[in-house]
Amino acid sequence: MQKILISSCLLGEPVRYDAKGTPLDHELIRLWQAQGRLVAVCPELLGGLPAPRPCCEILGEGGGAAVLAGRARVMGADGSDFTAAFIAGAQMVLELAHTSGARLAILKERSPSCGSHIIYDGRFASRRIAGSGVTAALLEREGVQVFCEDELAAVAS
């Protein structure tokens, strides 16, 4: 049975920067959990960051792909550079995709790790822009289909 990576916060785990979860209450999630198909991941925790942690955004154009290429950085609202931890976490999630056989991922939109369509602009002003996070970009580059929490029907098809 096909495994599906899923952001741990979408399962209600308190792993976000604010040490909260964003539980996704949906019949498909419940079904996939019961079937043992979901592989919960939090790239930030896997990269060694705690919860809570400073809010982070990608600074520079190009989103997660630019971070992976060394052309952008992941910065905390406190001015700390978290780029290395975000890249390390993304690589660990990719390894989990390989070891579990997951070819699909449901990741939290707007996250600098997991956003698949929308991220924040790096100015910490709550301005959203088109783009992907570091983990989403790496997974897509390596052939894993990435969806956000609003695209469960597409995952099921």
Short mmCIF file of N, CA and C in Angstrom, two decimals:
data_model
loop_
_atom_site.label_atom_id
_atom_site.label_comp_id
_atom_site.label_asym_id
_atom_site.label_seq_id
_atom_site.Cartn_x
_atom_site.Cartn_y
_atom_site.Cartn_z
N MET A 1 0.84 -1.18 0.00
CA MET A 1 0.00 0.00 0.00
C MET A 1 0.89 1.24 0.00
N GLN A 2 0.57 2.19 -0.85
CA GLN A 2 1.36 3.41 -1.03
C GLN A 2 1.41 4.25 0.25
N LYS A 3 2.61 4.54 0.72
CA LYS A 3 2.79 5.41 1.88
C LYS A 3 2.70 6.87 1.44
N ILE A 4 2.28 7.72 2.38
CA ILE A 4 2.13 9.15 2.13
C ILE A 4 2.83 9.90 3.25
N LEU A 5 3.79 10.74 2.91
CA LEU A 5 4.38 11.63 3.91
C LEU A 5 3.35 12.69 4.28
N ILE A 6 3.33 13.08 5.54
CA ILE A 6 2.42 14.15 5.97
C ILE A 6 3.10 14.99 7.04
N SER A 7 2.92 16.29 6.95
CA SER A 7 3.46 17.18 7.99
C SER A 7 2.86 16.80 9.34
N SER A 8 3.71 16.59 10.32
CA SER A 8 3.27 16.19 11.66
C SER A 8 2.26 17.16 12.26
N CYS A 9 2.42 18.44 11.98
CA CYS A 9 1.49 19.43 12.53
C CYS A 9 0.07 19.20 12.04
N LEU A 10 -0.08 18.65 10.82
CA LEU A 10 -1.41 18.38 10.28
C LEU A 10 -2.09 17.23 11.01
N LEU A 11 -1.32 16.46 11.74
CA LEU A 11 -1.88 15.39 12.57
C LEU A 11 -2.09 15.87 14.01
N GLY A 12 -1.88 17.18 14.22
CA GLY A 12 -2.11 17.77 15.53
C GLY A 12 -0.91 17.78 16.45
N GLU A 13 0.23 17.29 15.99
CA GLU A 13 1.42 17.27 16.84
C GLU A 13 1.93 18.70 17.05
N PRO A 14 2.33 19.06 18.27
CA PRO A 14 2.74 20.43 18.59
C PRO A 14 4.18 20.72 18.16
N VAL A 15 4.41 20.74 16.85
CA VAL A 15 5.77 20.85 16.31
C VAL A 15 6.04 22.15 15.57
N ARG A 16 5.02 22.97 15.37
CA ARG A 16 5.22 24.23 14.65
C ARG A 16 6.15 25.16 15.43
N TYR A 17 6.52 26.26 14.82
CA TYR A 17 7.39 27.23 15.48
C TYR A 17 6.80 27.70 16.80
N ASP A 18 5.48 27.75 16.90
CA ASP A 18 4.81 28.21 18.12
C ASP A 18 4.44 27.05 19.05
N ALA A 19 4.98 25.87 18.76
CA ALA A 19 4.73 24.65 19.54
C ALA A 19 3.26 24.26 19.55
N LYS A 20 2.59 24.53 18.44
CA LYS A 20 1.19 24.13 18.27
C LYS A 20 1.09 23.23 17.05
N GLY A 21 -0.03 22.54 16.96
CA GLY A 21 -0.34 21.77 15.78
C GLY A 21 -1.44 22.47 15.01
N THR A 22 -1.70 21.99 13.81
CA THR A 22 -2.81 22.49 13.00
C THR A 22 -3.57 21.26 12.49
N PRO A 23 -4.28 20.57 13.41
CA PRO A 23 -4.89 19.30 13.04
C PRO A 23 -5.86 19.40 11.87
N LEU A 24 -5.70 18.47 10.96
CA LEU A 24 -6.53 18.40 9.78
C LEU A 24 -7.56 17.29 9.99
N ASP A 25 -8.80 17.69 10.26
CA ASP A 25 -9.87 16.73 10.51
C ASP A 25 -10.58 16.45 9.20
N HIS A 26 -10.24 15.31 8.59
CA HIS A 26 -10.80 14.96 7.30
C HIS A 26 -10.92 13.45 7.20
N GLU A 27 -11.99 12.99 6.56
CA GLU A 27 -12.23 11.55 6.47
C GLU A 27 -11.09 10.82 5.77
N LEU A 28 -10.47 11.43 4.76
CA LEU A 28 -9.35 10.76 4.08
C LEU A 28 -8.16 10.59 5.01
N ILE A 29 -7.88 11.59 5.82
CA ILE A 29 -6.78 11.48 6.78
C ILE A 29 -7.06 10.34 7.75
N ARG A 30 -8.28 10.29 8.26
CA ARG A 30 -8.64 9.20 9.19
C ARG A 30 -8.51 7.84 8.51
N LEU A 31 -8.95 7.72 7.27
CA LEU A 31 -8.85 6.47 6.53
C LEU A 31 -7.39 6.07 6.34
N TRP A 32 -6.57 7.00 5.87
CA TRP A 32 -5.16 6.69 5.62
C TRP A 32 -4.43 6.36 6.91
N GLN A 33 -4.81 7.01 8.01
CA GLN A 33 -4.21 6.66 9.30
C GLN A 33 -4.58 5.23 9.68
N ALA A 34 -5.84 4.89 9.54
CA ALA A 34 -6.31 3.54 9.89
C ALA A 34 -5.63 2.48 9.03
N GLN A 35 -5.32 2.83 7.80
CA GLN A 35 -4.65 1.90 6.89
C GLN A 35 -3.14 1.84 7.11
N GLY A 36 -2.62 2.71 7.98
CA GLY A 36 -1.18 2.75 8.23
C GLY A 36 -0.37 3.33 7.09
N ARG A 37 -1.00 4.18 6.29
CA ARG A 37 -0.32 4.75 5.12
C ARG A 37 0.47 6.02 5.41
N LEU A 38 0.16 6.72 6.50
CA LEU A 38 0.77 8.02 6.74
C LEU A 38 2.10 7.91 7.47
N VAL A 39 3.07 8.67 6.98
CA VAL A 39 4.39 8.76 7.60
C VAL A 39 4.55 10.22 8.03
N ALA A 40 4.43 10.47 9.33
CA ALA A 40 4.49 11.83 9.86
C ALA A 40 5.92 12.35 9.86
N VAL A 41 6.09 13.59 9.39
CA VAL A 41 7.41 14.21 9.33
C VAL A 41 7.32 15.68 9.74
N CYS A 42 8.33 16.15 10.43
CA CYS A 42 8.49 17.58 10.68
C CYS A 42 9.94 17.91 10.32
N PRO A 43 10.15 18.53 9.17
CA PRO A 43 11.52 18.82 8.74
C PRO A 43 12.32 19.66 9.74
N GLU A 44 11.65 20.62 10.38
CA GLU A 44 12.38 21.47 11.31
C GLU A 44 12.90 20.68 12.51
N LEU A 45 12.04 19.81 13.07
CA LEU A 45 12.50 18.99 14.19
C LEU A 45 13.57 18.01 13.73
N LEU A 46 13.38 17.41 12.56
CA LEU A 46 14.39 16.48 12.03
C LEU A 46 15.72 17.18 11.78
N GLY A 47 15.65 18.47 11.47
CA GLY A 47 16.86 19.26 11.25
C GLY A 47 17.50 19.75 12.54
N GLY A 48 16.90 19.40 13.69
CA GLY A 48 17.50 19.73 14.97
C GLY A 48 16.93 20.95 15.67
N LEU A 49 15.88 21.54 15.14
CA LEU A 49 15.31 22.73 15.78
C LEU A 49 14.28 22.31 16.83
N PRO A 50 14.13 23.12 17.88
CA PRO A 50 13.15 22.82 18.94
C PRO A 50 11.78 23.39 18.59
N ALA A 51 10.81 23.03 19.38
CA ALA A 51 9.49 23.67 19.33
C ALA A 51 9.18 24.09 20.76
N PRO A 52 9.00 25.36 21.02
CA PRO A 52 8.93 26.46 20.05
C PRO A 52 10.32 26.88 19.55
N ARG A 53 10.29 27.68 18.49
CA ARG A 53 11.49 28.25 17.87
C ARG A 53 11.09 29.57 17.23
N PRO A 54 12.06 30.40 16.84
CA PRO A 54 11.68 31.64 16.17
C PRO A 54 10.93 31.36 14.87
N CYS A 55 9.99 32.22 14.56
CA CYS A 55 9.29 32.16 13.29
C CYS A 55 10.33 32.38 12.19
N CYS A 56 10.27 31.58 11.12
CA CYS A 56 11.26 31.67 10.05
C CYS A 56 10.59 31.94 8.71
N GLU A 57 11.33 32.62 7.84
CA GLU A 57 10.90 32.86 6.47
C GLU A 57 12.11 32.79 5.56
N ILE A 58 11.86 32.55 4.28
CA ILE A 58 12.93 32.49 3.29
C ILE A 58 13.24 33.90 2.84
N LEU A 59 14.50 34.28 2.97
CA LEU A 59 14.97 35.60 2.57
C LEU A 59 15.70 35.46 1.24
N GLY A 60 15.19 36.14 0.23
CA GLY A 60 15.76 36.05 -1.11
C GLY A 60 14.74 35.43 -2.05
N GLU A 61 14.90 35.70 -3.32
CA GLU A 61 13.95 35.21 -4.31
C GLU A 61 14.21 33.75 -4.66
N GLY A 62 13.17 33.06 -5.06
CA GLY A 62 13.32 31.70 -5.55
C GLY A 62 12.87 30.61 -4.61
N GLY A 63 12.42 30.97 -3.40
CA GLY A 63 11.89 29.99 -2.47
C GLY A 63 12.86 28.89 -2.09
N GLY A 64 12.29 27.72 -1.79
CA GLY A 64 13.09 26.60 -1.31
C GLY A 64 14.15 26.13 -2.28
N ALA A 65 13.85 26.18 -3.58
CA ALA A 65 14.85 25.77 -4.58
C ALA A 65 16.08 26.67 -4.51
N ALA A 66 15.87 27.96 -4.28
CA ALA A 66 16.99 28.89 -4.16
C ALA A 66 17.79 28.63 -2.89
N VAL A 67 17.11 28.24 -1.81
CA VAL A 67 17.81 27.88 -0.58
C VAL A 67 18.71 26.67 -0.84
N LEU A 68 18.16 25.66 -1.50
CA LEU A 68 18.93 24.45 -1.80
C LEU A 68 20.13 24.75 -2.70
N ALA A 69 20.00 25.76 -3.57
CA ALA A 69 21.08 26.14 -4.48
C ALA A 69 22.05 27.14 -3.86
N GLY A 70 21.78 27.58 -2.62
CA GLY A 70 22.67 28.53 -1.95
C GLY A 70 22.43 29.98 -2.33
N ARG A 71 21.31 30.28 -2.98
CA ARG A 71 21.02 31.65 -3.40
C ARG A 71 20.06 32.38 -2.48
N ALA A 72 19.51 31.69 -1.47
CA ALA A 72 18.59 32.30 -0.51
C ALA A 72 18.87 31.66 0.85
N ARG A 73 18.37 32.29 1.91
CA ARG A 73 18.60 31.81 3.27
C ARG A 73 17.27 31.69 4.01
N VAL A 74 17.24 30.84 5.02
CA VAL A 74 16.08 30.75 5.91
C VAL A 74 16.47 31.48 7.19
N MET A 75 15.78 32.58 7.45
CA MET A 75 16.11 33.43 8.58
C MET A 75 14.99 33.45 9.60
N GLY A 76 15.37 33.57 10.86
CA GLY A 76 14.41 33.70 11.93
C GLY A 76 14.05 35.15 12.13
N ALA A 77 12.88 35.39 12.73
CA ALA A 77 12.45 36.75 13.02
C ALA A 77 13.43 37.44 13.97
N ASP A 78 14.21 36.63 14.70
CA ASP A 78 15.20 37.18 15.62
C ASP A 78 16.54 37.47 14.94
N GLY A 79 16.63 37.25 13.62
CA GLY A 79 17.86 37.51 12.87
C GLY A 79 18.78 36.30 12.75
N SER A 80 18.44 35.19 13.36
CA SER A 80 19.26 33.98 13.28
C SER A 80 19.12 33.32 11.92
N ASP A 81 20.21 32.73 11.46
CA ASP A 81 20.22 32.00 10.19
C ASP A 81 19.97 30.52 10.47
N PHE A 82 18.86 30.00 9.98
CA PHE A 82 18.48 28.61 10.21
C PHE A 82 18.60 27.76 8.94
N THR A 83 19.28 28.27 7.94
CA THR A 83 19.37 27.61 6.64
C THR A 83 19.85 26.17 6.77
N ALA A 84 20.93 25.95 7.49
CA ALA A 84 21.52 24.60 7.58
C ALA A 84 20.53 23.61 8.18
N ALA A 85 19.80 24.01 9.21
CA ALA A 85 18.83 23.11 9.83
C ALA A 85 17.68 22.79 8.88
N PHE A 86 17.24 23.76 8.10
CA PHE A 86 16.14 23.52 7.15
C PHE A 86 16.59 22.58 6.04
N ILE A 87 17.81 22.75 5.56
CA ILE A 87 18.32 21.84 4.52
C ILE A 87 18.51 20.44 5.09
N ALA A 88 19.08 20.34 6.29
CA ALA A 88 19.28 19.02 6.90
C ALA A 88 17.95 18.31 7.12
N GLY A 89 16.94 19.03 7.59
CA GLY A 89 15.63 18.44 7.79
C GLY A 89 15.01 17.98 6.48
N ALA A 90 15.15 18.77 5.43
CA ALA A 90 14.62 18.40 4.12
C ALA A 90 15.28 17.11 3.63
N GLN A 91 16.58 17.01 3.82
CA GLN A 91 17.30 15.81 3.38
C GLN A 91 16.84 14.58 4.17
N MET A 92 16.56 14.76 5.45
CA MET A 92 16.08 13.64 6.26
C MET A 92 14.67 13.21 5.83
N VAL A 93 13.83 14.17 5.47
CA VAL A 93 12.49 13.83 4.98
C VAL A 93 12.61 13.06 3.65
N LEU A 94 13.52 13.50 2.79
CA LEU A 94 13.73 12.79 1.53
C LEU A 94 14.18 11.35 1.79
N GLU A 95 15.06 11.16 2.76
CA GLU A 95 15.50 9.81 3.12
C GLU A 95 14.32 8.98 3.62
N LEU A 96 13.45 9.58 4.42
CA LEU A 96 12.25 8.87 4.88
C LEU A 96 11.33 8.51 3.71
N ALA A 97 11.26 9.38 2.72
CA ALA A 97 10.46 9.07 1.53
C ALA A 97 11.04 7.83 0.84
N HIS A 98 12.36 7.80 0.71
CA HIS A 98 13.01 6.65 0.07
C HIS A 98 12.81 5.37 0.87
N THR A 99 13.04 5.42 2.18
CA THR A 99 12.98 4.20 2.98
C THR A 99 11.54 3.68 3.13
N SER A 100 10.57 4.59 3.12
CA SER A 100 9.16 4.17 3.25
C SER A 100 8.51 3.86 1.91
N GLY A 101 9.15 4.31 0.84
CA GLY A 101 8.56 4.13 -0.49
C GLY A 101 7.50 5.16 -0.82
N ALA A 102 7.41 6.23 -0.03
CA ALA A 102 6.40 7.27 -0.27
C ALA A 102 6.73 8.05 -1.54
N ARG A 103 5.75 8.19 -2.39
CA ARG A 103 5.90 8.98 -3.61
C ARG A 103 4.96 10.18 -3.60
N LEU A 104 4.23 10.35 -2.49
CA LEU A 104 3.29 11.44 -2.30
C LEU A 104 3.55 12.09 -0.95
N ALA A 105 3.30 13.40 -0.86
CA ALA A 105 3.45 14.11 0.41
C ALA A 105 2.34 15.14 0.54
N ILE A 106 1.79 15.25 1.75
CA ILE A 106 0.82 16.29 2.09
C ILE A 106 1.52 17.18 3.11
N LEU A 107 1.84 18.40 2.69
CA LEU A 107 2.64 19.28 3.53
C LEU A 107 1.89 20.58 3.83
N LYS A 108 2.24 21.19 4.94
CA LYS A 108 1.56 22.40 5.44
C LYS A 108 1.89 23.61 4.59
N GLU A 109 0.87 24.17 3.99
CA GLU A 109 1.04 25.35 3.16
C GLU A 109 1.54 26.54 3.97
N ARG A 110 2.27 27.41 3.33
CA ARG A 110 2.83 28.66 3.87
C ARG A 110 4.07 28.46 4.73
N SER A 111 4.47 27.25 4.99
CA SER A 111 5.66 26.97 5.80
C SER A 111 6.93 27.15 4.97
N PRO A 112 8.00 27.68 5.58
CA PRO A 112 9.26 27.80 4.84
C PRO A 112 9.90 26.44 4.55
N SER A 113 9.42 25.39 5.19
CA SER A 113 9.84 24.03 4.86
C SER A 113 8.85 23.38 3.91
N CYS A 114 7.59 23.42 4.29
CA CYS A 114 6.58 22.57 3.68
C CYS A 114 5.67 23.24 2.67
N GLY A 115 5.65 24.54 2.59
CA GLY A 115 4.76 25.21 1.65
C GLY A 115 4.98 24.69 0.23
N SER A 116 3.89 24.36 -0.45
CA SER A 116 4.03 23.84 -1.81
C SER A 116 3.64 24.85 -2.89
N HIS A 117 2.82 25.82 -2.53
CA HIS A 117 2.38 26.84 -3.49
C HIS A 117 2.62 28.25 -2.97
N ILE A 118 2.53 28.42 -1.65
CA ILE A 118 2.58 29.75 -1.04
C ILE A 118 3.53 29.73 0.15
N ILE A 119 4.37 30.76 0.21
CA ILE A 119 5.24 30.98 1.37
C ILE A 119 5.17 32.48 1.72
N TYR A 120 5.84 32.86 2.78
CA TYR A 120 5.90 34.28 3.13
C TYR A 120 7.12 34.92 2.47
N ASP A 121 7.09 36.23 2.30
CA ASP A 121 8.08 36.94 1.48
C ASP A 121 9.42 37.23 2.13
N GLY A 122 9.63 36.83 3.38
CA GLY A 122 10.92 37.03 4.02
C GLY A 122 11.05 38.33 4.79
N ARG A 123 9.98 39.11 4.85
CA ARG A 123 10.02 40.40 5.54
C ARG A 123 9.30 40.37 6.88
N PHE A 124 8.73 39.23 7.24
CA PHE A 124 8.00 39.05 8.50
C PHE A 124 6.87 40.07 8.64
N ALA A 125 6.19 40.32 7.52
CA ALA A 125 5.07 41.26 7.49
C ALA A 125 3.77 40.55 7.09
N SER A 126 3.74 39.22 7.19
CA SER A 126 2.57 38.40 6.85
C SER A 126 2.16 38.53 5.38
N ARG A 127 3.12 38.86 4.52
CA ARG A 127 2.83 38.98 3.09
C ARG A 127 3.14 37.66 2.41
N ARG A 128 2.12 37.08 1.78
CA ARG A 128 2.25 35.79 1.11
C ARG A 128 2.64 35.97 -0.35
N ILE A 129 3.48 35.04 -0.83
CA ILE A 129 3.90 35.06 -2.23
C ILE A 129 3.85 33.62 -2.77
N ALA A 130 3.85 33.51 -4.08
CA ALA A 130 3.93 32.18 -4.70
C ALA A 130 5.32 31.63 -4.46
N GLY A 131 5.39 30.36 -4.10
CA GLY A 131 6.69 29.73 -3.89
C GLY A 131 6.55 28.47 -3.06
N SER A 132 7.65 27.76 -2.94
CA SER A 132 7.65 26.53 -2.16
C SER A 132 8.72 26.60 -1.09
N GLY A 133 8.53 25.81 -0.05
CA GLY A 133 9.50 25.71 1.02
C GLY A 133 10.65 24.78 0.65
N VAL A 134 11.61 24.68 1.54
CA VAL A 134 12.83 23.92 1.28
C VAL A 134 12.53 22.43 1.10
N THR A 135 11.78 21.84 2.00
CA THR A 135 11.46 20.40 1.90
C THR A 135 10.59 20.13 0.69
N ALA A 136 9.58 20.94 0.47
CA ALA A 136 8.71 20.75 -0.69
C ALA A 136 9.52 20.80 -1.98
N ALA A 137 10.44 21.76 -2.08
CA ALA A 137 11.26 21.89 -3.29
C ALA A 137 12.15 20.67 -3.49
N LEU A 138 12.76 20.18 -2.42
CA LEU A 138 13.63 19.01 -2.54
C LEU A 138 12.83 17.77 -2.93
N LEU A 139 11.70 17.56 -2.29
CA LEU A 139 10.88 16.39 -2.63
C LEU A 139 10.43 16.43 -4.09
N GLU A 140 9.94 17.57 -4.52
CA GLU A 140 9.51 17.72 -5.92
C GLU A 140 10.67 17.46 -6.88
N ARG A 141 11.81 18.02 -6.57
CA ARG A 141 12.99 17.82 -7.42
C ARG A 141 13.35 16.35 -7.56
N GLU A 142 13.10 15.59 -6.48
CA GLU A 142 13.47 14.17 -6.46
C GLU A 142 12.30 13.25 -6.83
N GLY A 143 11.22 13.82 -7.37
CA GLY A 143 10.14 13.01 -7.91
C GLY A 143 9.00 12.65 -6.98
N VAL A 144 8.97 13.23 -5.79
CA VAL A 144 7.85 13.00 -4.87
C VAL A 144 6.81 14.09 -5.16
N GLN A 145 5.57 13.69 -5.40
CA GLN A 145 4.50 14.66 -5.63
C GLN A 145 4.11 15.31 -4.32
N VAL A 146 4.09 16.63 -4.29
CA VAL A 146 3.78 17.37 -3.07
C VAL A 146 2.44 18.08 -3.22
N PHE A 147 1.61 17.91 -2.20
CA PHE A 147 0.29 18.53 -2.15
C PHE A 147 0.18 19.30 -0.83
N CYS A 148 -0.71 20.29 -0.80
CA CYS A 148 -0.99 20.98 0.46
C CYS A 148 -2.23 20.37 1.09
N GLU A 149 -2.57 20.81 2.28
CA GLU A 149 -3.69 20.25 3.03
C GLU A 149 -5.05 20.49 2.36
N ASP A 150 -5.11 21.40 1.39
CA ASP A 150 -6.36 21.66 0.68
C ASP A 150 -6.53 20.80 -0.56
N GLU A 151 -5.59 19.89 -0.81
CA GLU A 151 -5.60 19.10 -2.05
C GLU A 151 -5.76 17.60 -1.80
N LEU A 152 -6.47 17.24 -0.76
CA LEU A 152 -6.60 15.82 -0.40
C LEU A 152 -7.30 15.02 -1.49
N ALA A 153 -8.26 15.60 -2.18
CA ALA A 153 -8.94 14.88 -3.25
C ALA A 153 -7.95 14.52 -4.36
N ALA A 154 -7.03 15.39 -4.65
CA ALA A 154 -6.01 15.10 -5.67
C ALA A 154 -5.09 13.99 -5.23
N VAL A 155 -4.77 13.94 -3.94
CA VAL A 155 -3.93 12.86 -3.41
C VAL A 155 -4.65 11.53 -3.56
N ALA A 156 -5.95 11.54 -3.31
CA ALA A 156 -6.73 10.30 -3.35
C ALA A 156 -6.92 9.77 -4.77
N SER A 157 -6.82 10.63 -5.77
CA SER A 157 -7.06 10.20 -7.14
C SER A 157 -5.87 9.54 -7.79
#
